[in-house]
Amino acid sequence: MTALKAKTRAAVLQIAEWQLGVVEMPTNSNKVKYNSAYYGREVSGSGYAWCMAFVWWVFREAGFSLYKTASCSAFVQRYRMAAPAQVVTSGYKPGDIVFFDFSGKRKKTEHVGIVVGVVGNMILTIEGNTGNGNDANGGAVMKRRRDISLITCGVRPGYPDPA
């Protein structure tokens, strides 16, 4: 992976793609390599949901230094204060980090994914800790197709390459 540490959108998307199919073991444990890297030790249990740790890990592998937090809300708040130009609410592009409110009210940030494409009013993402039975704590890295109306906001890292 060293050759991809070029801080590019392509590197982020490729590294995220390589992770498809990774699952926590055992099921419902939150025991997964992204948490181990994030916390610096093996962890498990309900206090270690890992959707944000997955995003942090992907970007780290691609050579980026994101604000390190396991909280979607804290991440968004940090970028709203420190780099408001990076927070977007429409016009999502591949490589953007998007936050979801599955109630559809767009008030909270309960889950996160990396945009891989937009088709009409649907957004295609790669997400960690998702699943067909549980959108926000499903235990797997998967491609998901979601309605844009579920997105609270997005953060656009400072990519040097165009979308």
Tab-separated table of C-alpha atoms in Angstrom:
chain	number	residue	atom	x	y	z
A	1	MET	CA	0.000	0.000	0.000
A	2	THR	CA	2.933	2.338	0.332
A	3	ALA	CA	2.729	3.365	-3.332
A	4	LEU	CA	-0.802	4.668	-2.720
A	5	LYS	CA	0.131	6.982	0.166
A	6	ALA	CA	-0.116	9.924	-2.182
A	7	LYS	CA	-2.980	11.703	-0.387
A	8	THR	CA	-5.344	11.341	-3.304
A	9	ARG	CA	-9.019	10.640	-3.726
A	10	ALA	CA	-8.092	7.563	-5.814
A	11	ALA	CA	-5.993	6.155	-2.955
A	12	VAL	CA	-8.832	6.620	-0.446
A	13	LEU	CA	-11.361	4.954	-2.737
A	14	GLN	CA	-9.080	2.043	-3.606
A	15	ILE	CA	-8.144	1.332	0.005
A	16	ALA	CA	-11.817	1.466	1.047
A	17	GLU	CA	-12.693	-0.915	-1.811
A	18	TRP	CA	-9.999	-3.369	-0.676
A	19	GLN	CA	-11.729	-3.595	2.702
A	20	LEU	CA	-15.093	-4.810	1.368
A	21	GLY	CA	-16.137	-7.994	3.117
A	22	VAL	CA	-14.141	-7.455	6.323
A	23	VAL	CA	-16.303	-8.410	9.322
A	24	GLU	CA	-15.912	-8.184	13.066
A	25	MET	CA	-15.113	-11.468	14.777
A	26	PRO	CA	-16.931	-12.776	16.669
A	27	THR	CA	-20.255	-11.368	15.452
A	28	ASN	CA	-21.645	-8.468	17.526
A	29	SER	CA	-18.301	-7.931	19.288
A	30	ASN	CA	-16.955	-4.787	17.550
A	31	LYS	CA	-13.645	-6.683	17.516
A	32	VAL	CA	-12.083	-5.626	14.218
A	33	LYS	CA	-8.708	-4.441	12.914
A	34	TYR	CA	-9.858	-0.811	12.531
A	35	ASN	CA	-10.582	-0.570	16.260
A	36	SER	CA	-7.262	-2.239	17.111
A	37	ALA	CA	-5.404	0.340	14.992
A	38	TYR	CA	-7.463	3.234	16.351
A	39	TYR	CA	-7.119	2.324	20.045
A	40	GLY	CA	-3.639	0.839	19.775
A	41	ARG	CA	-4.824	-2.437	21.278
A	42	GLU	CA	-7.473	-5.070	20.710
A	43	VAL	CA	-10.886	-3.958	22.005
A	44	SER	CA	-14.396	-5.360	21.910
A	45	GLY	CA	-17.813	-4.657	23.340
A	46	SER	CA	-20.742	-2.354	22.809
A	47	GLY	CA	-18.700	0.767	23.617
A	48	TYR	CA	-16.555	0.332	20.502
A	49	ALA	CA	-18.774	0.941	17.478
A	50	TRP	CA	-16.342	1.300	14.579
A	51	CYS	CA	-17.851	3.145	11.605
A	52	MET	CA	-15.746	6.249	12.324
A	53	ALA	CA	-12.646	4.170	13.177
A	54	PHE	CA	-13.002	2.546	9.732
A	55	VAL	CA	-13.021	5.953	7.997
A	56	TRP	CA	-10.049	7.139	10.078
A	57	TRP	CA	-8.130	3.936	9.182
A	58	VAL	CA	-8.821	4.227	5.422
A	59	PHE	CA	-7.667	7.837	5.319
A	60	ARG	CA	-4.609	7.078	7.441
A	61	GLU	CA	-3.635	4.280	5.033
A	62	ALA	CA	-3.985	6.768	2.174
A	63	GLY	CA	-1.610	9.212	3.886
A	64	PHE	CA	-4.178	11.648	5.319
A	65	SER	CA	-4.299	12.878	8.885
A	66	LEU	CA	-7.946	13.256	9.907
A	67	TYR	CA	-9.164	14.477	13.258
A	68	LYS	CA	-9.040	11.345	15.408
A	69	THR	CA	-12.310	10.588	17.128
A	70	ALA	CA	-14.626	7.600	17.233
A	71	SER	CA	-17.635	9.946	17.415
A	72	CYS	CA	-19.377	11.008	14.217
A	73	SER	CA	-20.822	14.075	15.975
A	74	ALA	CA	-17.442	15.184	17.364
A	75	PHE	CA	-15.842	14.779	13.912
A	76	VAL	CA	-18.468	16.949	12.211
A	77	GLN	CA	-18.284	19.573	14.973
A	78	ARG	CA	-14.499	19.747	14.680
A	79	TYR	CA	-14.642	20.386	10.930
A	80	ARG	CA	-17.465	22.916	11.286
A	81	MET	CA	-15.263	24.920	13.684
A	82	ALA	CA	-11.802	24.354	12.195
A	83	ALA	CA	-12.443	24.087	8.475
A	84	PRO	CA	-16.009	25.154	7.666
A	85	ALA	CA	-15.284	25.269	3.929
A	86	GLN	CA	-14.776	21.504	4.052
A	87	VAL	CA	-18.308	20.858	5.372
A	88	VAL	CA	-20.795	20.324	2.526
A	89	THR	CA	-24.550	19.749	2.471
A	90	SER	CA	-25.040	19.015	-1.236
A	91	GLY	CA	-23.089	18.249	-4.394
A	92	TYR	CA	-21.444	15.199	-2.828
A	93	LYS	CA	-18.432	13.781	-4.670
A	94	PRO	CA	-16.461	10.538	-4.523
A	95	GLY	CA	-14.130	10.617	-1.531
A	96	ASP	CA	-16.397	12.820	0.593
A	97	ILE	CA	-17.119	11.585	4.111
A	98	VAL	CA	-20.893	11.642	4.656
A	99	PHE	CA	-22.890	11.377	7.863
A	100	PHE	CA	-26.320	9.813	8.160
A	101	ASP	CA	-29.412	10.322	10.281
A	102	PHE	CA	-31.562	7.260	9.557
A	103	SER	CA	-34.648	8.939	11.032
A	104	GLY	CA	-34.599	11.224	7.972
A	105	LYS	CA	-34.719	14.354	10.154
A	106	ARG	CA	-31.113	15.298	9.280
A	107	LYS	CA	-30.412	16.497	12.827
A	108	LYS	CA	-28.011	13.905	14.214
A	109	THR	CA	-25.013	12.000	12.922
A	110	GLU	CA	-25.423	8.341	13.773
A	111	HIS	CA	-23.308	6.731	11.049
A	112	VAL	CA	-20.654	7.567	8.458
A	113	GLY	CA	-19.541	6.384	5.031
A	114	ILE	CA	-17.192	7.280	2.187
A	115	VAL	CA	-18.882	8.364	-1.052
A	116	VAL	CA	-17.986	6.291	-4.115
A	117	GLY	CA	-20.647	7.707	-6.422
A	118	VAL	CA	-23.916	9.585	-6.808
A	119	VAL	CA	-26.780	8.435	-9.028
A	120	GLY	CA	-29.728	10.821	-9.053
A	121	ASN	CA	-30.967	11.163	-5.485
A	122	MET	CA	-29.068	8.042	-4.378
A	123	ILE	CA	-25.581	7.991	-2.932
A	124	LEU	CA	-23.243	5.016	-3.187
A	125	THR	CA	-20.909	4.545	-0.227
A	126	ILE	CA	-18.446	2.195	1.377
A	127	GLU	CA	-19.169	1.953	5.087
A	128	GLY	CA	-17.693	0.179	8.057
A	129	ASN	CA	-19.835	-1.436	10.758
A	130	THR	CA	-22.950	-1.687	8.624
A	131	GLY	CA	-25.135	-4.559	7.542
A	132	ASN	CA	-28.379	-5.486	5.861
A	133	GLY	CA	-30.056	-5.945	9.243
A	134	ASN	CA	-28.556	-2.898	10.980
A	135	ASP	CA	-27.544	0.213	9.043
A	136	ALA	CA	-25.451	1.746	11.838
A	137	ASN	CA	-23.994	-1.256	13.681
A	138	GLY	CA	-24.024	-4.244	11.342
A	139	GLY	CA	-20.492	-5.571	11.761
A	140	ALA	CA	-19.247	-5.508	8.157
A	141	VAL	CA	-17.584	-3.326	5.542
A	142	MET	CA	-20.058	-3.039	2.684
A	143	LYS	CA	-21.066	-0.984	-0.320
A	144	ARG	CA	-24.378	0.688	0.420
A	145	ARG	CA	-26.905	2.593	-1.679
A	146	ARG	CA	-28.749	5.246	0.311
A	147	ASP	CA	-31.135	8.114	-0.336
A	148	ILE	CA	-29.390	11.481	-0.149
A	149	SER	CA	-32.201	12.716	2.137
A	150	LEU	CA	-30.629	10.642	4.956
A	151	ILE	CA	-27.385	12.662	4.864
A	152	THR	CA	-26.891	15.237	7.611
A	153	CYS	CA	-23.749	16.693	6.010
A	154	GLY	CA	-20.437	15.732	4.521
A	155	VAL	CA	-16.790	16.604	5.009
A	156	ARG	CA	-14.602	17.059	1.940
A	157	PRO	CA	-10.924	16.442	2.710
A	158	GLY	CA	-8.417	18.665	0.953
A	159	TYR	CA	-7.753	16.476	-2.051
A	160	PRO	CA	-5.117	17.721	-4.499
A	161	ASP	CA	-6.834	15.950	-7.406
A	162	PRO	CA	-10.169	16.938	-9.008
A	163	ALA	CA	-13.297	14.823	-8.484
